[in-house]
PDB file of C-alpha atoms in Angstrom:
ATOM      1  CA  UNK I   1       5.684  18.083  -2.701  1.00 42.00           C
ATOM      2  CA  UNK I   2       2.336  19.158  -2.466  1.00 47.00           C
ATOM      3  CA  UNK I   3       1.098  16.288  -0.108  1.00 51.00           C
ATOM      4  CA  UNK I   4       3.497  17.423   2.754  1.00 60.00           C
ATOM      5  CA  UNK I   5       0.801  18.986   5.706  1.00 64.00           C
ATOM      6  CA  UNK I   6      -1.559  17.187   7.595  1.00 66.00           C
ATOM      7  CA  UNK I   7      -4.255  18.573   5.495  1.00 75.00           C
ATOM      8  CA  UNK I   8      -2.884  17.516   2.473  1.00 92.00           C
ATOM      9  CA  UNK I   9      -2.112  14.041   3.160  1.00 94.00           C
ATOM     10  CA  UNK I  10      -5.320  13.319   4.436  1.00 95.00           C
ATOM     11  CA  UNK I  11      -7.199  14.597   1.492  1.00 95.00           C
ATOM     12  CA  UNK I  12      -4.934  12.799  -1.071  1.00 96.00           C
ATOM     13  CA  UNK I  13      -5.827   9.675   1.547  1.00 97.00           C
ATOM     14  CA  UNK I  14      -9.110  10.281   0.713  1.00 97.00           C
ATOM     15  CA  UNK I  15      -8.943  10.901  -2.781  1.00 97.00           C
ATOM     16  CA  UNK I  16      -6.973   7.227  -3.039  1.00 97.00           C
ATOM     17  CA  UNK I  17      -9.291   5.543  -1.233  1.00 97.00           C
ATOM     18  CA  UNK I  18     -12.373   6.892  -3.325  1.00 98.00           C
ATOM     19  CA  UNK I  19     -10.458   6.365  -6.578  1.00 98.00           C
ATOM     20  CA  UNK I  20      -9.898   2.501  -5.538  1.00 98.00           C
ATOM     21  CA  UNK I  21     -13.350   2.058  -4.850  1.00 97.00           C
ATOM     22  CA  UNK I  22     -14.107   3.439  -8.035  1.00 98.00           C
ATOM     23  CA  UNK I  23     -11.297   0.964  -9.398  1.00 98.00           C
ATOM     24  CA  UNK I  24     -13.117  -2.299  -7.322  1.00 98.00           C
ATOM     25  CA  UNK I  25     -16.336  -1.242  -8.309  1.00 97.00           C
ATOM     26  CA  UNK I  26     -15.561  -1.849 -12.043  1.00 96.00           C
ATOM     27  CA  UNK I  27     -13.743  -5.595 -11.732  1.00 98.00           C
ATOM     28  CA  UNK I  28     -15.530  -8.578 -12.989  1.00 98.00           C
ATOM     29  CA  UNK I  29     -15.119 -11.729 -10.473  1.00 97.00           C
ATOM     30  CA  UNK I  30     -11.869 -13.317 -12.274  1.00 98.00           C
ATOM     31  CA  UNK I  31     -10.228  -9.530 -11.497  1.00 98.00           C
ATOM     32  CA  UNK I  32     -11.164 -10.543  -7.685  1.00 98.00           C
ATOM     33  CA  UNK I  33      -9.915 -13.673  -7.661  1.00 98.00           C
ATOM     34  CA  UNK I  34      -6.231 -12.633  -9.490  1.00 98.00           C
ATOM     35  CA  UNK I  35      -3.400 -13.352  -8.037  1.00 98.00           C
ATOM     36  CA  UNK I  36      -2.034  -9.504  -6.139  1.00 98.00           C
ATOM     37  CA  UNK I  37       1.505  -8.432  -5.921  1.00 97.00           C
ATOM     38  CA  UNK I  38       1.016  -9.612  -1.872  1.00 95.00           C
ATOM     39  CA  UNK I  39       2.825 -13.150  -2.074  1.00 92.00           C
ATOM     40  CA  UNK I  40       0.198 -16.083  -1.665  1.00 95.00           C
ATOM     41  CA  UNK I  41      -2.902 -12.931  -1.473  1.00 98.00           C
ATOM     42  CA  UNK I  42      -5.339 -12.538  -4.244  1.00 98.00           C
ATOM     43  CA  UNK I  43      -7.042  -9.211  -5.009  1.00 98.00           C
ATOM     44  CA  UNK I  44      -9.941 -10.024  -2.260  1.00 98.00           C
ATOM     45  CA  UNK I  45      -7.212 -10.780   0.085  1.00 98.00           C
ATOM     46  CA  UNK I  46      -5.712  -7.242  -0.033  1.00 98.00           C
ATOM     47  CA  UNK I  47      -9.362  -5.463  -0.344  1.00 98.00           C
ATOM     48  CA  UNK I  48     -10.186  -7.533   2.998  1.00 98.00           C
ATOM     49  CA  UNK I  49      -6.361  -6.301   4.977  1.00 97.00           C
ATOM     50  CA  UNK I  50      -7.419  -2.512   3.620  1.00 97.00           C
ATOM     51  CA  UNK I  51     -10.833  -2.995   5.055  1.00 97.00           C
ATOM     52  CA  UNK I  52      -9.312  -4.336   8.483  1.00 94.00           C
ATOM     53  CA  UNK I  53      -9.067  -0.862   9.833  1.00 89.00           C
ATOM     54  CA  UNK I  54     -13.049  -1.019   9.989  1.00 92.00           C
ATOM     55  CA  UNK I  55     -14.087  -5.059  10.122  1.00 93.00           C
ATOM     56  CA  UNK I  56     -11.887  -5.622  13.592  1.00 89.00           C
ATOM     57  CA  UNK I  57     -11.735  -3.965  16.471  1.00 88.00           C
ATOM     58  CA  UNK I  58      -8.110  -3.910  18.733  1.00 87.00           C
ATOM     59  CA  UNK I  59      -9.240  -6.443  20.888  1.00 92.00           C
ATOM     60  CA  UNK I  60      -9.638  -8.352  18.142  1.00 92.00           C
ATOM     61  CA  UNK I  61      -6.649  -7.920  16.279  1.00 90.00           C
ATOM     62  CA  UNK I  62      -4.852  -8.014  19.680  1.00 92.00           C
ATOM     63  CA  UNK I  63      -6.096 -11.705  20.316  1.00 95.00           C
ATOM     64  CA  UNK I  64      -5.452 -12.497  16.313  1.00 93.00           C
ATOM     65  CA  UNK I  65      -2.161 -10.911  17.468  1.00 93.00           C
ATOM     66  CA  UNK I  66      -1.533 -13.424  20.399  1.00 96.00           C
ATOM     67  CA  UNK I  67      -2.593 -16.202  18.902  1.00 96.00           C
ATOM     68  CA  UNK I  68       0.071 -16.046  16.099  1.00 95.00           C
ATOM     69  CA  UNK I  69       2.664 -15.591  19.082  1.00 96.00           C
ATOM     70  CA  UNK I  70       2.639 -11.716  18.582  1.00 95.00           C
ATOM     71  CA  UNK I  71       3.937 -12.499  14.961  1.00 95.00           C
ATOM     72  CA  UNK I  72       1.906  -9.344  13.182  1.00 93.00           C
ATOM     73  CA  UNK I  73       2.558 -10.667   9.624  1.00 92.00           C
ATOM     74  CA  UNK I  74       0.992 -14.295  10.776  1.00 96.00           C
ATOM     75  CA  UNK I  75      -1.728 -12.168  12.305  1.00 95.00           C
ATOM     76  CA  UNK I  76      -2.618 -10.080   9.419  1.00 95.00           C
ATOM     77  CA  UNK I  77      -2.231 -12.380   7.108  1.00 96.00           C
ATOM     78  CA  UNK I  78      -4.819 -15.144   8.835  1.00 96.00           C
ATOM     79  CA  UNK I  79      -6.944 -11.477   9.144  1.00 96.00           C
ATOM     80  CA  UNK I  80      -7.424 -10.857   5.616  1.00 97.00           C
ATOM     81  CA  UNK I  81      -7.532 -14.411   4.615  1.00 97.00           C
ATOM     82  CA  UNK I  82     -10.556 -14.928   7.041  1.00 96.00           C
ATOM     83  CA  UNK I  83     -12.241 -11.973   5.885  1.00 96.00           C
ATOM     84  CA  UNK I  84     -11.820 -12.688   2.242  1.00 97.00           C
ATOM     85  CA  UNK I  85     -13.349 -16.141   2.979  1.00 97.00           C
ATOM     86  CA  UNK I  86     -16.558 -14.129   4.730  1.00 96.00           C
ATOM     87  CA  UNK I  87     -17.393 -11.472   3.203  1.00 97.00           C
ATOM     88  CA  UNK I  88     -18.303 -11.775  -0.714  1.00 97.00           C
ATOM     89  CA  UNK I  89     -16.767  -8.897  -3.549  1.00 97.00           C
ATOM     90  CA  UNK I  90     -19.686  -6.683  -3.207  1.00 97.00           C
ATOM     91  CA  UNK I  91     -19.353  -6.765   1.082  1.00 98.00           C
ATOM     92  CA  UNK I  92     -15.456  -6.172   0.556  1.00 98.00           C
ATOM     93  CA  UNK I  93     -16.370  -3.065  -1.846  1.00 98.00           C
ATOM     94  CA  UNK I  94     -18.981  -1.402   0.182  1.00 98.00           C
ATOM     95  CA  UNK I  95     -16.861  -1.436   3.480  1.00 97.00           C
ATOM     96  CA  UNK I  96     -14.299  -0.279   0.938  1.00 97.00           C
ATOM     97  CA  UNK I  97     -16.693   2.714  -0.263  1.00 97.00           C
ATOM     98  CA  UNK I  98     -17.653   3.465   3.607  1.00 97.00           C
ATOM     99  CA  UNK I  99     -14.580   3.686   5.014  1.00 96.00           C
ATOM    100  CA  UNK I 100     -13.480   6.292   2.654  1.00 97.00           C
ATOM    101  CA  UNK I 101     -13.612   9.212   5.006  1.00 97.00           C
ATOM    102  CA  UNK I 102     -11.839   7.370   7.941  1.00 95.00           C
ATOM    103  CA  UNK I 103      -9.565   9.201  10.222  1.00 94.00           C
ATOM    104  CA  UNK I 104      -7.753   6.244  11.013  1.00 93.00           C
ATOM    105  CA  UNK I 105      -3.837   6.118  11.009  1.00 93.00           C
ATOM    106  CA  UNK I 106      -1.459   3.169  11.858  1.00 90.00           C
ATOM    107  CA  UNK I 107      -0.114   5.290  14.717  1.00 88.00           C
ATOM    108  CA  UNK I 108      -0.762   9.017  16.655  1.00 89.00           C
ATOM    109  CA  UNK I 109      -0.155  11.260  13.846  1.00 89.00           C
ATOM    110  CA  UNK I 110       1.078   9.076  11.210  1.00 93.00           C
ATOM    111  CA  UNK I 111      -1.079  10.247   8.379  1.00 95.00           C
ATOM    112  CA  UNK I 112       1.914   9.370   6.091  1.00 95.00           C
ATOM    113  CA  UNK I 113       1.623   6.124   7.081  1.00 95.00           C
ATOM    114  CA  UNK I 114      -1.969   6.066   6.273  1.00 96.00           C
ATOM    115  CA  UNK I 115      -1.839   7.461   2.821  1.00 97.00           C
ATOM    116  CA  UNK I 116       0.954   5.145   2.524  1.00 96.00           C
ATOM    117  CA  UNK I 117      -1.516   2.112   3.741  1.00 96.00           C
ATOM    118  CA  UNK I 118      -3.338   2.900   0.998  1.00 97.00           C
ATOM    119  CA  UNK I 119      -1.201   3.658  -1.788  1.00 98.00           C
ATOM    120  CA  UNK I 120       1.397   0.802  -1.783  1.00 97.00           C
ATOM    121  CA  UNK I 121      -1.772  -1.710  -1.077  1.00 98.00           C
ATOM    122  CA  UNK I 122      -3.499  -0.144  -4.151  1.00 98.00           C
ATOM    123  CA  UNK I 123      -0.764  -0.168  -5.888  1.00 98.00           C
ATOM    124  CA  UNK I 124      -0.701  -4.673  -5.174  1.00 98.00           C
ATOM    125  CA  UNK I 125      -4.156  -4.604  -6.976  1.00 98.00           C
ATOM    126  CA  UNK I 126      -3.738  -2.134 -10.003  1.00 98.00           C
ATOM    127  CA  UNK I 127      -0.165  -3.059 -11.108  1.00 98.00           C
ATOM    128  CA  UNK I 128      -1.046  -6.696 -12.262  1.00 98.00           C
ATOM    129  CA  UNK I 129      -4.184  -5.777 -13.282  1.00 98.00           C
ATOM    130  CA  UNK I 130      -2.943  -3.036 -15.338  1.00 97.00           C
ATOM    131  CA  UNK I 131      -4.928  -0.010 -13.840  1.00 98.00           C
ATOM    132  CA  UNK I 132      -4.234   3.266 -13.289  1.00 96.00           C
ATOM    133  CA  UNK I 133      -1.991   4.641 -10.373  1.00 96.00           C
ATOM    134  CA  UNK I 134      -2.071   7.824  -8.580  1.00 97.00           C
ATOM    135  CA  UNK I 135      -0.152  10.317  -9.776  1.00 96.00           C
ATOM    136  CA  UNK I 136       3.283  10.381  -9.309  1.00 97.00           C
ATOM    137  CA  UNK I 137       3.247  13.557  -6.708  1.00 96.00           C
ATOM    138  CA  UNK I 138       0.910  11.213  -4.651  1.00 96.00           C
ATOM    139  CA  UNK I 139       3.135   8.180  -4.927  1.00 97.00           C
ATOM    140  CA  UNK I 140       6.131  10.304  -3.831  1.00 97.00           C
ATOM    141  CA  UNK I 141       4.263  11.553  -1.068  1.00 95.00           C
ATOM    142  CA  UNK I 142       3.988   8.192   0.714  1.00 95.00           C
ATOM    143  CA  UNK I 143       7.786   7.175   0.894  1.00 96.00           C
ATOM    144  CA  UNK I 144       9.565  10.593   1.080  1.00 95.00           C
ATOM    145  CA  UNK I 145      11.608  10.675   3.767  1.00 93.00           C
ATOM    146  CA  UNK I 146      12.143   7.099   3.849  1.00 94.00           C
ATOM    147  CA  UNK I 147      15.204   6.334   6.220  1.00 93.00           C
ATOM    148  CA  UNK I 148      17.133   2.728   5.602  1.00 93.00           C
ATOM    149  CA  UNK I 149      15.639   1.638   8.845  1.00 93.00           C
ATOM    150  CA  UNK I 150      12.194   1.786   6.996  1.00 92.00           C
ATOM    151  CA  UNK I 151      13.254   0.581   3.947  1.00 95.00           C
ATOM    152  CA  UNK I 152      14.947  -2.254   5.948  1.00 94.00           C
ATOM    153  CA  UNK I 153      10.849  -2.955   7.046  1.00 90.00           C
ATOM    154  CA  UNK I 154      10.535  -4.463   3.590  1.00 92.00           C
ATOM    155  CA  UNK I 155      13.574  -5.949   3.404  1.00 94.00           C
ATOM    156  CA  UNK I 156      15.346  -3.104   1.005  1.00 96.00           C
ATOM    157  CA  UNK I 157      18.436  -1.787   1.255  1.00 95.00           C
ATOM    158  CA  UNK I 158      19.418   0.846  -1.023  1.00 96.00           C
ATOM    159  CA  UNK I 159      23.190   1.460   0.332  1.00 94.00           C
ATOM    160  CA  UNK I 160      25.336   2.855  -2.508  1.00 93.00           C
ATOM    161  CA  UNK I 161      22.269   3.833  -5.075  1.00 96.00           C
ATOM    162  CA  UNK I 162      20.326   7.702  -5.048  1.00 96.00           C
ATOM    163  CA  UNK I 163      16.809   6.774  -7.169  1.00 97.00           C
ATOM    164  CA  UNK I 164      16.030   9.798  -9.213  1.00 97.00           C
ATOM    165  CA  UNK I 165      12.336   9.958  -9.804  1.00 98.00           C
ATOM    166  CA  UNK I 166      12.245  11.627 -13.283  1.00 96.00           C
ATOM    167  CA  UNK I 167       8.528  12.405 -12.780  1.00 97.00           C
ATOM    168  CA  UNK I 168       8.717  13.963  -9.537  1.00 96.00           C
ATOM    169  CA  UNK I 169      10.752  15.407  -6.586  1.00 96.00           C
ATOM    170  CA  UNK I 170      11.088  12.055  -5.600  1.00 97.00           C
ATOM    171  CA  UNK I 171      14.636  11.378  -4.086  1.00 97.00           C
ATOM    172  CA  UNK I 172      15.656   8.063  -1.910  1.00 97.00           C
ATOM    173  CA  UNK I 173      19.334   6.923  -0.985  1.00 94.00           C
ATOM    174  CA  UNK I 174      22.029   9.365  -0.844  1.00 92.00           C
ATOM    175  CA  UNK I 175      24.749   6.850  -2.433  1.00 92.00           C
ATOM    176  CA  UNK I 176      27.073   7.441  -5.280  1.00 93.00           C
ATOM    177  CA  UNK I 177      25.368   5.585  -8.032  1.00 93.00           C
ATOM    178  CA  UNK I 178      22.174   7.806  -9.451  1.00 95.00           C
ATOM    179  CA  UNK I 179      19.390   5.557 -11.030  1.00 96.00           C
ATOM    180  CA  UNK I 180      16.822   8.244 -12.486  1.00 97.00           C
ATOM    181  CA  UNK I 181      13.247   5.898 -12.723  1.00 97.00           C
ATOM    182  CA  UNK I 182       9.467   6.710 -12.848  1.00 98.00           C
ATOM    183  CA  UNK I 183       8.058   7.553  -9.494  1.00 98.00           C
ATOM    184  CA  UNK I 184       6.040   4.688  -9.900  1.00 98.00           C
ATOM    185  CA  UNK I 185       9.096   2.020  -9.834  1.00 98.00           C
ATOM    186  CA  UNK I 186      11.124   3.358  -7.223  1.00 98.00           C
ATOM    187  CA  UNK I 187       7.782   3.266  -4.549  1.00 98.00           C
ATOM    188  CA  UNK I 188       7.870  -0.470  -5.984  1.00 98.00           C
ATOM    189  CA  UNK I 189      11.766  -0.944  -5.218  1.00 97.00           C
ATOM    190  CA  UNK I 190      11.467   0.936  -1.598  1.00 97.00           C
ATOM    191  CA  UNK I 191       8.292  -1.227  -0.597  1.00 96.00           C
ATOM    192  CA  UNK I 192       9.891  -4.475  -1.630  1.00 96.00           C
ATOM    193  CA  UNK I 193       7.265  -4.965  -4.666  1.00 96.00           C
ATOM    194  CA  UNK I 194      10.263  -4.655  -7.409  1.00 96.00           C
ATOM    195  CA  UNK I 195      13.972  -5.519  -7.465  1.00 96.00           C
ATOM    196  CA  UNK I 196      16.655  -2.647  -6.132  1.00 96.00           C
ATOM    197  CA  UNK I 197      18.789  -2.048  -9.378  1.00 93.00           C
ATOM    198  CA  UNK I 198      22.311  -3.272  -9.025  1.00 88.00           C
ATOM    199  CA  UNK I 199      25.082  -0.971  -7.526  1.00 76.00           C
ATOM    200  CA  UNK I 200      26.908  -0.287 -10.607  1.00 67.00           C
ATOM    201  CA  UNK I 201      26.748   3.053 -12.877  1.00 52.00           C
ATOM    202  CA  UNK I 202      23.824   3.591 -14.941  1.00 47.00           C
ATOM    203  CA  UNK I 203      25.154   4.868 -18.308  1.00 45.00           C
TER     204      UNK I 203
END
């Protein structure tokens, strides 16, 4: 893939976060308040959890953190839901449009996980909207590699399938049944966002 260094991934992190803004910039207020592909979040909702990495600090998140009993999907949730509530669409899109060079990664190194961040999260506001995606080499970028233990994250388990991107390099599962798909729908099946296909032959 061509997003495999350090470089690389970082750049194409860039590039997604400045083609999002770009994306925000152009929604009228009913495309803010529609419903995401985030259970119970609305567009605003995921704009505010993207933004998170600049609106709170760690000792912030680490007392939203305690006070949903170290539960981080309680804490991030009540996170983005109290952000959405205080800062209106054109706050959420300019700390959207200055946080586009940010360095910051969910862990020491993990600039996959970053891209990823901000891929899969895009990915909640532009597919029921109907907007353009990245392109596919960008979407296969931020699951390759994927081991069942991180699939298992989203609650996926892909035991017996091997989904065949037919757009890019794009391989995940090594099981006996071969599902070729767009790049698009199996980063949707390995984040949780679309249903695994069942384990019988695809003809």
């Amino acid at each position: 893939m061509t997003t495999s260094t350090g470089t690389d991934l970082y750049d194409a992190t860039v590039a997604e976060r400045t083609r999002m803004a770009a994306l925000l910039d152009g929604l009228a207020p009913e495309q803010w308040a529609a419903d995401s592909l985030c259970a119970g979040w609305r567009v605003r909702e995921v704009v505010a959890h993207l933004n998170m990495t600049d609106t709170q600090t760690q000792e912030q998140f680490g007392a939203a953190l305690a006070a949903a009993g170290g539960d981080v999907n309680i804490a991030v949730d009540r996170t983005a839901r109290a952000d959405a509530a205080r800062y209106a669409d054109a706050e959420l899109l300019a700390i959207q449009k200055a946080r586009v060079a940010s360095r910051w990664t969910p862990g020491p190194g993990a600039l996959q996980g970053a891209l990823a961040h901000e891929v899969i999260h895009g990915l909640d506001i532009t597919v029921p909207l109907g907007l353009p995606g990245p392109a596919p080499e960008v979407l296969a970028a931020t699951v390759a590699g994927s081991t069942p233990e991180g699939l298992a994250f989203f609650g996926v388990d892909l035991a017996g399938l091997r989904l065949t991107a037919d757009d890019s390099d794009l391989v995940l599962g090594d099981g006996p049944t071969d599902v070729p798909l767009p790049t698009l729908t199996v980063v949707l099946i390995a984040t949780g966002r679309h249903p695994v296909p069942p384990r019988t032959v695809v003809g």
